[in-house]
GROMACS .gro file of C-alpha atoms in nm:
model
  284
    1UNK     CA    1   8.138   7.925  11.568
    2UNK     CA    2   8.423   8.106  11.374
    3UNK     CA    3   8.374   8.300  11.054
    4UNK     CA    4   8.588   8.166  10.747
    5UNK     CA    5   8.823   8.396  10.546
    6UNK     CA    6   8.599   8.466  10.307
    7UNK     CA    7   8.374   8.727  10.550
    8UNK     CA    8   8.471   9.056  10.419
    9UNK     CA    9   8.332   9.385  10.547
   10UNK     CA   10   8.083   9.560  10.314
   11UNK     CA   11   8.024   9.913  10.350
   12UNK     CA   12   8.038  10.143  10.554
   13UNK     CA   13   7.762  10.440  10.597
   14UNK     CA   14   7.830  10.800  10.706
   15UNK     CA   15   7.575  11.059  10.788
   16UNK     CA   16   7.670  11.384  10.641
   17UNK     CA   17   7.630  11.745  10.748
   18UNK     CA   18   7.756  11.921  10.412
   19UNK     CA   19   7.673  11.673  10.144
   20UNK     CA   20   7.863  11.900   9.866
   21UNK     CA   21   8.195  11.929  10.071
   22UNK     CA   22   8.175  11.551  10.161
   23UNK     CA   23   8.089  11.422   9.756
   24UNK     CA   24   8.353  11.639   9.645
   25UNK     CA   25   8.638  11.473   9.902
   26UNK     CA   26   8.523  11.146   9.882
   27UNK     CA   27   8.546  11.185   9.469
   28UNK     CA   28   8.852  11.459   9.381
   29UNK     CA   29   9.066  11.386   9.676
   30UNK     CA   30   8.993  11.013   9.772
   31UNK     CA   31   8.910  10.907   9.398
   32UNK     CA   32   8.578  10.699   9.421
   33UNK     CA   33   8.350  10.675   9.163
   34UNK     CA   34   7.970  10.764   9.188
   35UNK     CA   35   7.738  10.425   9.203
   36UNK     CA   36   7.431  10.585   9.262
   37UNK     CA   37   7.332  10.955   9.353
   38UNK     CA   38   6.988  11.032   9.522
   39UNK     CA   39   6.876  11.316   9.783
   40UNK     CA   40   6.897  11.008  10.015
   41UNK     CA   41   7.210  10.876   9.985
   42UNK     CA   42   7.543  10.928   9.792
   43UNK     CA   43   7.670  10.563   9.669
   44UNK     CA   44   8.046  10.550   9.629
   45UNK     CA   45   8.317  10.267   9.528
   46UNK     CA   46   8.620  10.201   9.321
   47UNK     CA   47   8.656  10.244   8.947
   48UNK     CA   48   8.569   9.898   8.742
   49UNK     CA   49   8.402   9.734   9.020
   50UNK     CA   50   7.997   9.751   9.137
   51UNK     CA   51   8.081   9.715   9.467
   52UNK     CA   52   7.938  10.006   9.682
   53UNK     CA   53   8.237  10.075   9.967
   54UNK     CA   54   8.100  10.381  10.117
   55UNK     CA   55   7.772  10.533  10.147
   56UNK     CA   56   7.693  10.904  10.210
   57UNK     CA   57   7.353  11.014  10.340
   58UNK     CA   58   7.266  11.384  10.527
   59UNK     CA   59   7.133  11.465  10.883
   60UNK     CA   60   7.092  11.787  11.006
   61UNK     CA   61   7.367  12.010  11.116
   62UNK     CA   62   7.410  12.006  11.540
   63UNK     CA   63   7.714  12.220  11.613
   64UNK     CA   64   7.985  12.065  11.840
   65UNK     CA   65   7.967  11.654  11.831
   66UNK     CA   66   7.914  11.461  12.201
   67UNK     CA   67   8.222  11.186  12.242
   68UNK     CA   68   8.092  10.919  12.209
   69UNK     CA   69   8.143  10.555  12.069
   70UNK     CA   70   8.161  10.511  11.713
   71UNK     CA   71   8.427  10.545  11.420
   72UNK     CA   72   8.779  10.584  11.451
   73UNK     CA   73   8.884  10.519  11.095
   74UNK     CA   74   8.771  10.319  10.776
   75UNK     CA   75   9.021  10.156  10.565
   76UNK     CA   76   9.013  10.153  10.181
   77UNK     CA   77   9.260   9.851  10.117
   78UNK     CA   78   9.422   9.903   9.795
   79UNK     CA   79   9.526   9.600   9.530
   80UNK     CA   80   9.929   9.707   9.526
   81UNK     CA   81  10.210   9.920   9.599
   82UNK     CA   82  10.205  10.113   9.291
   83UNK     CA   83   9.828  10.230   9.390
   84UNK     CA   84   9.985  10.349   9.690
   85UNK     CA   85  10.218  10.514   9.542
   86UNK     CA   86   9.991  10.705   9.328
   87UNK     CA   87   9.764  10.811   9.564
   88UNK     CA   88  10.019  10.879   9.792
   89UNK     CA   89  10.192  11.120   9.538
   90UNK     CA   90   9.818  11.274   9.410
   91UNK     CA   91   9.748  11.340   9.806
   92UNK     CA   92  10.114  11.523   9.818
   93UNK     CA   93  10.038  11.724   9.504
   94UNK     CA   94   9.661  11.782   9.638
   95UNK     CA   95   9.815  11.963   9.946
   96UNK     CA   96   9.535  11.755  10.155
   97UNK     CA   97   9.683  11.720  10.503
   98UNK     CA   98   9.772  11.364  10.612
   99UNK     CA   99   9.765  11.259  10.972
  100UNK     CA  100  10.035  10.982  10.972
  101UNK     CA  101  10.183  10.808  10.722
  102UNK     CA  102  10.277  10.443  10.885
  103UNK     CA  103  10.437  10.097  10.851
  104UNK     CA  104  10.228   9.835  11.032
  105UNK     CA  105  10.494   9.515  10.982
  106UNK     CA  106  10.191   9.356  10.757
  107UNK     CA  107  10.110   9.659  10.608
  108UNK     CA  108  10.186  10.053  10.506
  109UNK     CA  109   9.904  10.287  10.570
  110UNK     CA  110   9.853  10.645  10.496
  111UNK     CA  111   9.593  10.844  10.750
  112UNK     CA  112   9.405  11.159  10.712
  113UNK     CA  113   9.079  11.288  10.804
  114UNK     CA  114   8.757  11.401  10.590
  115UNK     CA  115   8.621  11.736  10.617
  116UNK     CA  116   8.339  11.590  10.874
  117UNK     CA  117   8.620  11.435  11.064
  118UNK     CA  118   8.646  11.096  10.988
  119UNK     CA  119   8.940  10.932  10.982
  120UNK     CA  120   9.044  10.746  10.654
  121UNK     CA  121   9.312  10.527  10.628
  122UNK     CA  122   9.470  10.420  10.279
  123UNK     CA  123   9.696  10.068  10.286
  124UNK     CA  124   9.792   9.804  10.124
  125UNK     CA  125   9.899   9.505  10.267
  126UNK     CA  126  10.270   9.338  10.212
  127UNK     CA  127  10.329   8.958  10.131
  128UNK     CA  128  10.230   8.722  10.427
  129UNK     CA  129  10.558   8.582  10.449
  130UNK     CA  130  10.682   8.919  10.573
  131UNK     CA  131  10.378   8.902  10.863
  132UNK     CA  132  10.464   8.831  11.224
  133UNK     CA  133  10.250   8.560  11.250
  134UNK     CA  134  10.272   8.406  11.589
  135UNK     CA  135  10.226   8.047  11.674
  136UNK     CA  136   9.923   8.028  11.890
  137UNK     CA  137   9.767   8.229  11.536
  138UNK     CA  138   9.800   8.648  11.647
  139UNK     CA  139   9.948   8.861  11.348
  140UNK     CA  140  10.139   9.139  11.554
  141UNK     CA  141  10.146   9.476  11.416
  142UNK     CA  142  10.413   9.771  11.483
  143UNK     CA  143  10.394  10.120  11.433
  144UNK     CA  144  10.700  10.246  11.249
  145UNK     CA  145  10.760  10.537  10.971
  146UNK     CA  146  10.641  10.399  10.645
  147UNK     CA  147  10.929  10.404  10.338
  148UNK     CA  148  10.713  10.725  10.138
  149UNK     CA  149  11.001  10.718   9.900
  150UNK     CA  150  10.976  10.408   9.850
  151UNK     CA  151  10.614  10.351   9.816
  152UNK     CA  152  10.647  10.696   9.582
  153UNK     CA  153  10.906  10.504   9.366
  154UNK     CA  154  10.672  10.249   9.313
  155UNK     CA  155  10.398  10.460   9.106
  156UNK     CA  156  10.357  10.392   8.743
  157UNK     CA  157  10.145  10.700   8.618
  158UNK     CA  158   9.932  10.957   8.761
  159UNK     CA  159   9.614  10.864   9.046
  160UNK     CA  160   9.310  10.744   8.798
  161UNK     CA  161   9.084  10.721   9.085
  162UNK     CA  162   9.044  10.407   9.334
  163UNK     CA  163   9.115  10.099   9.146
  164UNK     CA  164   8.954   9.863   9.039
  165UNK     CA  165   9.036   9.553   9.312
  166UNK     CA  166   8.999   9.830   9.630
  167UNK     CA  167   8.750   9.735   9.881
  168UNK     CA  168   8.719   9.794  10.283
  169UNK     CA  169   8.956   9.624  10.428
  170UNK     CA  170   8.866   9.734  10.775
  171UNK     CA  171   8.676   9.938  11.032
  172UNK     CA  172   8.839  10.072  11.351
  173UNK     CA  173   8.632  10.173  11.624
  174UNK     CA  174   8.594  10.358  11.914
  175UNK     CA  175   8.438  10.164  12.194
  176UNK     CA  176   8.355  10.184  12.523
  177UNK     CA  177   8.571   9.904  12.701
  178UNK     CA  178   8.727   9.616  12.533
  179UNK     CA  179   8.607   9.278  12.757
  180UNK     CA  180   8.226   9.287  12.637
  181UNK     CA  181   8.382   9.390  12.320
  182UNK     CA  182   8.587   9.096  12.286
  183UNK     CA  183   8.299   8.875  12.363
  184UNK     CA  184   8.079   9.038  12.100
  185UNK     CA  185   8.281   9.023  11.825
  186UNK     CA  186   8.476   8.649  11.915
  187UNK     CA  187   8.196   8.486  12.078
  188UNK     CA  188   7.869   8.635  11.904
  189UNK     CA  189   7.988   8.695  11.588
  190UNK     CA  190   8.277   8.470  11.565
  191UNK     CA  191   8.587   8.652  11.472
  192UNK     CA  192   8.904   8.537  11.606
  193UNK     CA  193   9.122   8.807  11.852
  194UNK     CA  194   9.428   8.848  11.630
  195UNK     CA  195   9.639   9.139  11.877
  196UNK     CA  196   9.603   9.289  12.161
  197UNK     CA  197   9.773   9.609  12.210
  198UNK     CA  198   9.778   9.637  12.586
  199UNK     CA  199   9.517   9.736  12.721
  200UNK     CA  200   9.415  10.008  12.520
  201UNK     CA  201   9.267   9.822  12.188
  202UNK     CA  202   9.231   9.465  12.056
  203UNK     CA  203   9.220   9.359  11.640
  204UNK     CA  204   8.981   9.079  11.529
  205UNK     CA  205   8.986   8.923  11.167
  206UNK     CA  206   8.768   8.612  11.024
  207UNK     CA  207   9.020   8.333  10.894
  208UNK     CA  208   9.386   8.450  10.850
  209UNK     CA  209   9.388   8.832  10.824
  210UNK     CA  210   9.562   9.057  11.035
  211UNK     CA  211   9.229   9.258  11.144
  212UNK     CA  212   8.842   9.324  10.994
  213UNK     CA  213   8.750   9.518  11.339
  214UNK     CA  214   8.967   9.738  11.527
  215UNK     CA  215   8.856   9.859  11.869
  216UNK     CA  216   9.031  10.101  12.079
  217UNK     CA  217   8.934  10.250  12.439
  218UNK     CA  218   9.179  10.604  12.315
  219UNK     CA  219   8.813  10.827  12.301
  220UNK     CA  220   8.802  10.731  12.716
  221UNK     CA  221   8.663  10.448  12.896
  222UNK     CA  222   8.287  10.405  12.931
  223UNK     CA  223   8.198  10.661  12.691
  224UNK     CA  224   7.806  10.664  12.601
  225UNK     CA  225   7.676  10.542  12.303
  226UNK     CA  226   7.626  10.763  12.001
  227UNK     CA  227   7.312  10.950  11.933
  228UNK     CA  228   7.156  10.832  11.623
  229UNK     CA  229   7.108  11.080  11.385
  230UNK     CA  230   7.414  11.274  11.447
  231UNK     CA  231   7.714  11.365  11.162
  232UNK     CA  232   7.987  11.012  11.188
  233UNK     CA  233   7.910  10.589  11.153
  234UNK     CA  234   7.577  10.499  11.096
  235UNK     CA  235   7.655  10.168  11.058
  236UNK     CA  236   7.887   9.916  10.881
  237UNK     CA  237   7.818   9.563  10.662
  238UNK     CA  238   7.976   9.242  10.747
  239UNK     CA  239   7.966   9.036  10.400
  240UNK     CA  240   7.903   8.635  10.519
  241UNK     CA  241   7.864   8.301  10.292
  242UNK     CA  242   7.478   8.177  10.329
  243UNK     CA  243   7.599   7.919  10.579
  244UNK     CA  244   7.759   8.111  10.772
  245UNK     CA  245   7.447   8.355  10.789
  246UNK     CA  246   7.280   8.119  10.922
  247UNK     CA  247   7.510   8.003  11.141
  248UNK     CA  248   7.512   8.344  11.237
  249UNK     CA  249   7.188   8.401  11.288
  250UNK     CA  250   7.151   8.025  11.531
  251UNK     CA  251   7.421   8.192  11.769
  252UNK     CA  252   7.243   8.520  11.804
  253UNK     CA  253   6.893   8.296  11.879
  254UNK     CA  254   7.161   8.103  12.106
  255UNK     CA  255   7.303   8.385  12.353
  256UNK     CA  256   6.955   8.539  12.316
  257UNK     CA  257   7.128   8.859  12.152
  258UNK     CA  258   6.873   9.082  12.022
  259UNK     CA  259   6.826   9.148  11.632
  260UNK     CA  260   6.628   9.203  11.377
  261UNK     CA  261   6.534   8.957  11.027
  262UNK     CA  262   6.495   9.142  10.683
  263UNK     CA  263   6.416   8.817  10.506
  264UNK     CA  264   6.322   8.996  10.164
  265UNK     CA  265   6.726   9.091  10.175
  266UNK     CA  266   6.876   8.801  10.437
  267UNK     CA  267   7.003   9.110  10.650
  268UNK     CA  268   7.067   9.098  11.008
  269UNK     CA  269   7.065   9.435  11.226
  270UNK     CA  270   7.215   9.445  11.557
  271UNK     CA  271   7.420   9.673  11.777
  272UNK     CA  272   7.724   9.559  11.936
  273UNK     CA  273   7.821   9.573  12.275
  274UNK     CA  274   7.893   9.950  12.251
  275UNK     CA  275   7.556  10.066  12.054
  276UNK     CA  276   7.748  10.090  11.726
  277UNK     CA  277   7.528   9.919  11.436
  278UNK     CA  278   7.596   9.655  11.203
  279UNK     CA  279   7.425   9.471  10.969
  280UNK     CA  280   7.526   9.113  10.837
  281UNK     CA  281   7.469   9.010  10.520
  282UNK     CA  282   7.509   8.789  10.215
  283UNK     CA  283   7.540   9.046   9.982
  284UNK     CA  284   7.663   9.387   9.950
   0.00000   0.00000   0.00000
């Protein structure tokens, strides 16, 4: 079973120490727009579009954070260049610290980290004729300085917000060892291994993308599995048609990989290989 290109991830949900410090990132400096506010949860996505990309919900403060498996970075994928540019040059202006600032061969990423820690990255991707698409199917990535000039020269007008068009375009994960992980993702789920990057992380996408799932062993090898509860990933959506749920759901019953059925939502919850949750659906 392989996924087509039209799986997409969802969402993905945070738990939250300081509510006030995260809403006001995720809307002045980041730019999303407010969905849906409640004491539970903070619902956040682009401007123009429904779609929720990123929901915020609190737990209880607990001091220093074990290390332990979980997120590395989520990536808001933008529609163009020009947004890039924009945000690029509102982040500059903002005086918000960026971590890197990148040129991936397929695409050019900006990096920085939320005041809880999480890392962010920003990208959009560049034509596929300019991928390095290999002929047994892997997209190979690099790791060069991205043109910021460039990608500054591009901007039209001042950042708006998150555009309308932005969704996530990935998740990148910490995990515990890569092996079961490949075998979770490729043959429960059905994503298709896309790079390897030695043996410190490995990229799967669903149809032709370069990567929907990043996994990388940089935290250490055989770290434990989160605690729930705790500030970081609560869990992430993968977006599938109705046949592929299904389809989905048959391989799980198959390998006799535990889950649970909401059947008033069609929404599968699982963990994966490293105790990081996800939940498949059809919708967002």
């Amino acid at each position: 079973m392989m996924l087509s290109e039209k799986t997409i991830i969802g969402k993905v949900v945070l738990n939250v120490e300081n509510m006030e410090d995260m809403k006001n990132f995720y809307t002045s400096i980041i730019g999303l727009d407010i969905k849906k506010e409640t004491e539970q949860s903070l619902k956040l996505g682009a401007f123009g579009d429904e779609q929720v990309l990123l929901e915020l919900q609190p737990v209880a403060p607990v001091g220093e954070k074990p290390n332990a498996t979980g997120l590395y970075h989520l990536a808001f994928l933008l529609p163009t260049r020009k947004d890039l540019g924009e945000i690029l040059y509102h982040l500059l202006v903002s005086k918000y610290p960026l971590t890197g600032a990148s040129d991936h061969g397929y695409s050019e990423a900006l990096y920085l980290d939320d005041p809880e820690g999480n890392g962010i990255e920003i990208y959009t991707d560049k034509p596929k004729s300019m991928w390095d698409i290999r002929k047994d199917g892997q997209i190979a990535g690099v790791t060069e300085p991205m043109d910021a000039e460039g990608v500054i020269g591009e901007a039209k007008e001042e950042f708006q917000g998150m555009p309308k068009g932005t969704y996530m375009g990935h998740v990148h994960l910490f995990v515990a060892e890569l092996e079961e992980t490949e075998k979770f993702y490729q043959d429960v789920l059905g994503f298709d291994l896309k790079f390897k990057f030695g043996p410190q992380a490995k990229f799967f996408a669903a149809g032709e993308y370069h990567h929907q799932i990043g996994a990388n062993v940089w935290a250490g090898k055989n770290i434990p599995a989160a605690q729930k509860g705790l500030r970081g990933l609560d869990y992430f959506t993968i977006v599938v048609s109705a046949d592929e749920f299904t389809q989905v759901k048959d391989n799980l019953d198959a390998k006799e990989y535990a889950y649970q059925l909401d059947e008033s939502t069609q929404t599968l919850s699982l963990e994966d290989t490293n105790g990081i949750a996800i939940k498949i659906t059809t919708t967002n």
